[in-house]
mmCIF file of C-alpha atoms in Angstrom:
data_model
loop_
_atom_site.group_PDB
_atom_site.id
_atom_site.type_symbol
_atom_site.label_atom_id
_atom_site.label_comp_id
_atom_site.label_asym_id
_atom_site.label_seq_id
_atom_site.Cartn_x
_atom_site.Cartn_y
_atom_site.Cartn_z
ATOM 1 C CA ASP A 9 0.000 0.000 0.000
ATOM 2 C CA GLY A 10 1.932 3.013 -1.284
ATOM 3 C CA GLY A 11 1.565 6.463 0.103
ATOM 4 C CA ILE A 12 2.694 9.081 2.529
ATOM 5 C CA THR A 13 2.047 8.752 6.247
ATOM 6 C CA GLN A 14 2.264 11.198 9.115
ATOM 7 C CA SER A 15 2.235 10.545 12.814
ATOM 8 C CA PRO A 16 0.860 11.258 15.245
ATOM 9 C CA LYS A 17 -2.557 12.466 14.100
ATOM 10 C CA TYR A 18 -2.805 14.740 17.150
ATOM 11 C CA LEU A 19 0.079 16.065 19.228
ATOM 12 C CA PHE A 20 0.082 18.115 22.386
ATOM 13 C CA ARG A 21 3.022 20.298 23.307
ATOM 14 C CA LYS A 22 3.835 21.806 26.645
ATOM 15 C CA GLU A 23 5.468 25.193 26.994
ATOM 16 C CA GLY A 24 9.204 25.081 26.279
ATOM 17 C CA GLN A 25 9.063 21.607 24.795
ATOM 18 C CA ASN A 26 10.431 20.448 21.464
ATOM 19 C CA VAL A 27 8.261 18.000 19.539
ATOM 20 C CA THR A 28 8.949 16.003 16.379
ATOM 21 C CA LEU A 29 6.413 15.214 13.695
ATOM 22 C CA SER A 30 7.014 12.158 11.571
ATOM 23 C CA CYS A 31 6.622 11.962 7.792
ATOM 24 C CA GLU A 32 7.335 8.794 5.820
ATOM 25 C CA GLN A 33 6.761 7.999 2.146
ATOM 26 C CA ASN A 34 7.191 4.788 0.163
ATOM 27 C CA LEU A 35 6.574 6.382 -3.229
ATOM 28 C CA ASN A 36 10.286 6.604 -4.036
ATOM 29 C CA HIS A 37 9.908 10.376 -4.340
ATOM 30 C CA ASP A 38 12.991 12.582 -4.285
ATOM 31 C CA ALA A 39 11.331 15.771 -3.021
ATOM 32 C CA MET A 40 9.540 16.313 0.278
ATOM 33 C CA TYR A 41 7.880 19.331 1.853
ATOM 34 C CA TRP A 42 6.442 20.599 5.127
ATOM 35 C CA TYR A 43 3.546 23.053 5.236
ATOM 36 C CA ARG A 44 1.709 24.781 8.026
ATOM 37 C CA GLN A 45 -2.014 25.515 7.752
ATOM 38 C CA ASP A 46 -3.851 27.746 10.193
ATOM 39 C CA PRO A 47 -7.672 27.554 10.501
ATOM 40 C CA GLY A 48 -9.354 28.833 7.362
ATOM 41 C CA GLN A 49 -6.024 29.705 5.787
ATOM 42 C CA GLY A 50 -3.873 28.476 2.939
ATOM 43 C CA LEU A 51 -0.632 26.512 3.020
ATOM 44 C CA ARG A 52 2.621 28.103 4.069
ATOM 45 C CA LEU A 53 5.890 26.390 3.246
ATOM 46 C CA ILE A 54 8.154 25.660 6.222
ATOM 47 C CA TYR A 55 10.970 23.582 4.695
ATOM 48 C CA TYR A 56 11.538 21.557 1.579
ATOM 49 C CA SER A 57 14.026 18.974 0.446
ATOM 50 C CA GLN A 58 14.852 18.236 -3.170
ATOM 51 C CA ILE A 59 17.065 15.263 -2.420
ATOM 52 C CA VAL A 60 18.496 13.251 0.445
ATOM 53 C CA ASN A 61 20.866 15.133 2.771
ATOM 54 C CA ASP A 62 19.730 18.475 1.409
ATOM 55 C CA PHE A 63 16.971 20.829 2.530
ATOM 56 C CA GLN A 64 16.047 24.486 2.181
ATOM 57 C CA LYS A 65 14.102 26.987 4.263
ATOM 58 C CA GLY A 66 10.664 27.961 3.103
ATOM 59 C CA ASP A 67 8.730 31.100 3.982
ATOM 60 C CA ILE A 68 8.250 30.433 7.712
ATOM 61 C CA ALA A 69 11.231 28.321 8.826
ATOM 62 C CA GLU A 70 11.920 30.174 12.079
ATOM 63 C CA GLY A 71 11.297 27.947 15.112
ATOM 64 C CA TYR A 72 11.394 24.749 13.048
ATOM 65 C CA SER A 73 14.102 22.291 12.033
ATOM 66 C CA VAL A 74 14.233 19.283 9.709
ATOM 67 C CA SER A 75 16.531 16.492 8.616
ATOM 68 C CA ARG A 76 16.637 14.325 5.503
ATOM 69 C CA GLU A 77 18.950 11.429 6.281
ATOM 70 C CA LYS A 78 16.866 8.922 4.344
ATOM 71 C CA LYS A 79 14.917 9.295 1.131
ATOM 72 C CA GLU A 80 11.769 7.965 2.781
ATOM 73 C CA SER A 81 11.780 10.187 5.844
ATOM 74 C CA PHE A 82 11.539 13.934 6.468
ATOM 75 C CA PRO A 83 10.832 14.626 10.172
ATOM 76 C CA LEU A 84 9.942 18.113 11.369
ATOM 77 C CA THR A 85 10.870 19.377 14.826
ATOM 78 C CA VAL A 86 8.860 22.212 16.288
ATOM 79 C CA THR A 87 11.200 23.878 18.752
ATOM 80 C CA SER A 88 10.430 25.964 21.817
ATOM 81 C CA ALA A 89 11.438 28.996 19.750
ATOM 82 C CA GLN A 90 8.194 28.660 17.784
ATOM 83 C CA LYS A 91 5.901 30.771 19.956
ATOM 84 C CA ASN A 92 2.640 30.036 18.168
ATOM 85 C CA PRO A 93 2.864 26.408 17.047
ATOM 86 C CA THR A 94 -0.832 25.508 17.160
ATOM 87 C CA ALA A 95 -1.707 24.553 13.574
ATOM 88 C CA PHE A 96 -2.325 21.728 11.128
ATOM 89 C CA TYR A 97 0.981 20.423 9.724
ATOM 90 C CA LEU A 98 1.020 18.799 6.315
ATOM 91 C CA CYS A 99 3.829 16.822 4.769
ATOM 92 C CA ALA A 100 3.980 16.252 1.017
ATOM 93 C CA SER A 101 6.219 14.551 -1.495
ATOM 94 C CA SER A 102 6.724 14.682 -5.252
ATOM 95 C CA SER A 103 8.683 12.518 -7.666
ATOM 96 C CA THR A 104 10.975 15.408 -8.464
ATOM 97 C CA TYR A 105 11.029 18.960 -7.331
ATOM 98 C CA GLN A 106 7.891 20.946 -8.242
ATOM 99 C CA GLU A 107 6.027 18.010 -9.741
ATOM 100 C CA THR A 108 2.565 17.081 -8.445
ATOM 101 C CA GLN A 109 2.588 16.914 -4.669
ATOM 102 C CA TYR A 110 1.004 14.094 -2.699
ATOM 103 C CA PHE A 111 -0.018 15.022 0.824
ATOM 104 C CA GLY A 112 -0.090 13.018 4.004
ATOM 105 C CA PRO A 113 -3.122 13.084 6.324
ATOM 106 C CA GLY A 114 -1.584 15.780 8.523
ATOM 107 C CA THR A 115 -0.789 16.266 12.208
ATOM 108 C CA ARG A 116 -2.726 18.672 14.406
ATOM 109 C CA LEU A 117 -0.467 20.266 16.984
ATOM 110 C CA LEU A 118 -1.983 21.842 20.062
ATOM 111 C CA VAL A 119 -0.265 23.702 22.867
ATOM 112 C CA LEU A 120 -1.248 22.900 26.444
ATOM 113 C CA GLY B 28 8.279 38.806 -5.436
ATOM 114 C CA GLN B 29 5.714 36.380 -6.753
ATOM 115 C CA GLN B 30 2.135 37.311 -5.887
ATOM 116 C CA VAL B 31 -0.869 35.033 -6.159
ATOM 117 C CA MET B 32 -4.460 36.037 -5.618
ATOM 118 C CA GLN B 33 -7.289 33.543 -5.420
ATOM 119 C CA ILE B 34 -10.872 34.772 -5.428
ATOM 120 C CA PRO B 35 -13.379 34.592 -3.967
ATOM 121 C CA GLN B 36 -12.265 33.651 -0.465
ATOM 122 C CA TYR B 37 -15.649 32.030 0.260
ATOM 123 C CA GLN B 38 -18.620 31.021 -1.862
ATOM 124 C CA HIS B 39 -22.010 29.797 -0.664
ATOM 125 C CA VAL B 40 -24.173 28.131 -3.317
ATOM 126 C CA GLN B 41 -27.390 26.206 -3.463
ATOM 127 C CA GLU B 42 -26.977 22.647 -4.650
ATOM 128 C CA GLY B 43 -27.309 22.610 -8.434
ATOM 129 C CA GLU B 44 -25.843 26.086 -8.917
ATOM 130 C CA ASP B 45 -22.542 26.629 -10.693
ATOM 131 C CA PHE B 46 -19.323 27.736 -8.991
ATOM 132 C CA THR B 47 -16.135 29.358 -10.242
ATOM 133 C CA THR B 48 -12.883 30.195 -8.511
ATOM 134 C CA TYR B 49 -10.120 32.286 -10.062
ATOM 135 C CA CYS B 50 -6.389 32.313 -9.547
ATOM 136 C CA ASN B 51 -4.255 35.236 -10.683
ATOM 137 C CA SER B 52 -0.485 35.515 -10.768
ATOM 138 C CA SER B 53 1.694 38.592 -10.971
ATOM 139 C CA THR B 54 4.151 36.748 -13.224
ATOM 140 C CA THR B 55 4.021 34.274 -16.099
ATOM 141 C CA LEU B 56 3.750 30.683 -14.970
ATOM 142 C CA SER B 57 5.388 27.466 -16.104
ATOM 143 C CA ASN B 58 2.338 25.531 -15.015
ATOM 144 C CA ILE B 59 -0.491 25.643 -12.524
ATOM 145 C CA GLN B 60 -1.948 22.890 -10.391
ATOM 146 C CA TRP B 61 -5.307 22.653 -8.632
ATOM 147 C CA TYR B 62 -5.942 20.828 -5.364
ATOM 148 C CA LYS B 63 -9.056 20.120 -3.305
ATOM 149 C CA GLN B 64 -9.124 19.845 0.481
ATOM 150 C CA ARG B 65 -12.211 18.416 2.130
ATOM 151 C CA PRO B 66 -13.081 19.742 5.612
ATOM 152 C CA GLY B 67 -10.708 18.150 8.113
ATOM 153 C CA GLY B 68 -8.735 16.454 5.343
ATOM 154 C CA HIS B 69 -5.598 17.022 3.354
ATOM 155 C CA PRO B 70 -5.136 18.562 -0.118
ATOM 156 C CA VAL B 71 -5.619 16.173 -3.015
ATOM 157 C CA PHE B 72 -4.260 16.857 -6.477
ATOM 158 C CA LEU B 73 -6.912 17.479 -9.137
ATOM 159 C CA ILE B 74 -5.123 18.569 -12.291
ATOM 160 C CA GLN B 75 -2.123 20.317 -13.832
ATOM 161 C CA LEU B 76 -2.305 22.848 -16.680
ATOM 162 C CA VAL B 77 0.769 23.553 -18.771
ATOM 163 C CA LYS B 78 -0.160 25.050 -22.139
ATOM 164 C CA SER B 79 -1.370 28.558 -22.860
ATOM 165 C CA GLY B 80 -5.170 28.581 -23.261
ATOM 166 C CA GLU B 81 -5.450 24.974 -22.146
ATOM 167 C CA VAL B 82 -8.862 23.684 -21.099
ATOM 168 C CA LYS B 83 -9.300 20.380 -19.282
ATOM 169 C CA LYS B 84 -12.441 18.711 -17.998
ATOM 170 C CA GLN B 85 -13.078 16.203 -15.255
ATOM 171 C CA LYS B 86 -16.770 15.323 -15.227
ATOM 172 C CA ARG B 87 -18.452 18.484 -13.879
ATOM 173 C CA LEU B 88 -15.151 20.332 -13.327
ATOM 174 C CA THR B 89 -13.644 22.532 -16.036
ATOM 175 C CA PHE B 90 -10.140 23.951 -15.658
ATOM 176 C CA GLN B 91 -8.752 26.722 -17.824
ATOM 177 C CA PHE B 92 -5.296 28.274 -18.186
ATOM 178 C CA GLY B 93 -5.156 31.822 -19.481
ATOM 179 C CA GLU B 94 -3.613 32.729 -22.813
ATOM 180 C CA ALA B 95 -0.886 34.741 -21.098
ATOM 181 C CA LYS B 96 -0.287 31.929 -18.565
ATOM 182 C CA LYS B 97 -0.868 34.330 -15.685
ATOM 183 C CA ASN B 98 -4.322 33.224 -14.571
ATOM 184 C CA SER B 99 -6.509 30.167 -14.269
ATOM 185 C CA SER B 100 -10.035 29.219 -13.339
ATOM 186 C CA LEU B 101 -11.877 26.206 -11.987
ATOM 187 C CA HIS B 102 -15.568 25.947 -12.813
ATOM 188 C CA ILE B 103 -17.958 23.416 -11.293
ATOM 189 C CA THR B 104 -21.245 22.833 -13.092
ATOM 190 C CA ALA B 105 -24.308 21.932 -11.029
ATOM 191 C CA THR B 106 -22.623 21.676 -7.649
ATOM 192 C CA GLN B 107 -23.305 18.763 -5.338
ATOM 193 C CA THR B 108 -22.789 18.458 -1.588
ATOM 194 C CA THR B 109 -19.750 16.289 -2.301
ATOM 195 C CA ASP B 110 -18.057 19.345 -3.853
ATOM 196 C CA VAL B 111 -17.785 21.005 -0.436
ATOM 197 C CA GLY B 112 -14.221 21.906 0.499
ATOM 198 C CA THR B 113 -11.432 24.344 -0.223
ATOM 199 C CA TYR B 114 -9.961 24.601 -3.697
ATOM 200 C CA PHE B 115 -6.343 25.723 -3.979
ATOM 201 C CA CYS B 116 -4.297 26.741 -6.963
ATOM 202 C CA ALA B 117 -0.554 26.112 -6.839
ATOM 203 C CA LEU B 118 1.803 28.091 -9.016
ATOM 204 C CA ASP B 119 5.054 26.999 -10.594
ATOM 205 C CA THR B 120 6.992 29.986 -11.868
ATOM 206 C CA GLY B 121 10.028 27.957 -12.783
ATOM 207 C CA GLY B 122 11.672 29.234 -9.636
ATOM 208 C CA PHE B 123 12.635 27.463 -6.468
ATOM 209 C CA LYS B 124 9.287 26.616 -4.967
ATOM 210 C CA THR B 125 5.617 26.081 -5.658
ATOM 211 C CA ILE B 126 3.358 28.792 -4.257
ATOM 212 C CA PHE B 127 -0.130 27.934 -3.022
ATOM 213 C CA GLY B 128 -3.000 30.370 -3.221
ATOM 214 C CA ALA B 129 -5.042 31.090 -0.090
ATOM 215 C CA GLY B 130 -7.862 28.906 -1.417
ATOM 216 C CA THR B 131 -11.564 29.329 -2.090
ATOM 217 C CA ARG B 132 -13.831 27.674 0.408
ATOM 218 C CA LEU B 133 -17.010 26.278 -1.156
ATOM 219 C CA PHE B 134 -20.163 25.714 0.868
ATOM 220 C CA VAL B 135 -23.052 23.861 -0.777
ATOM 221 C CA LYS B 136 -26.540 23.979 0.705
ATOM 222 C CA ALA B 137 -28.750 21.011 -0.045
#
């Protein structure tokens, strides 16, 4: 069953805590992306990776970090520096950079 | 920098009425993609337009790319309750990243 998965579906963060959102794909895609979506809003690009061991900042990278050690995986860490992290986080992948993007089901992050 | 405007922001229609959303770019595009996001769900790819003046149809959905490749539209004929959701355009300018519009949220009243 091919696709892109994200976990957890819901995540709660305490003040000052770093949390990591998982994104895995078995589509053999080179490119992966992280977006943030606030209620009723569009998608804002956090980070993207065109190939393994390489990634670039998007429009709202401050307070976030990523790694791309494996082609299949692109985890996102929301650090304590991100003061307003409550949002819906979407991971996507595409066969090559800027081709059609396939989205995971998303993770909803809430701050306690 | 690249600007994208998607209008309207919201649209309420009665089931059976038509619906159109427009996407406008400040620069010429390499291609444009359209996605649909159901309430509580994730964006799903609908179609990609590449050629100037291109028109593509998917059942009741008609997608059009402007002659100057700076604008696009998505038209739904005779809306159904299953059409409810947010429709996003995504722009490829040939630059370093794809830019998503803010989306048009469609509400359909039965």
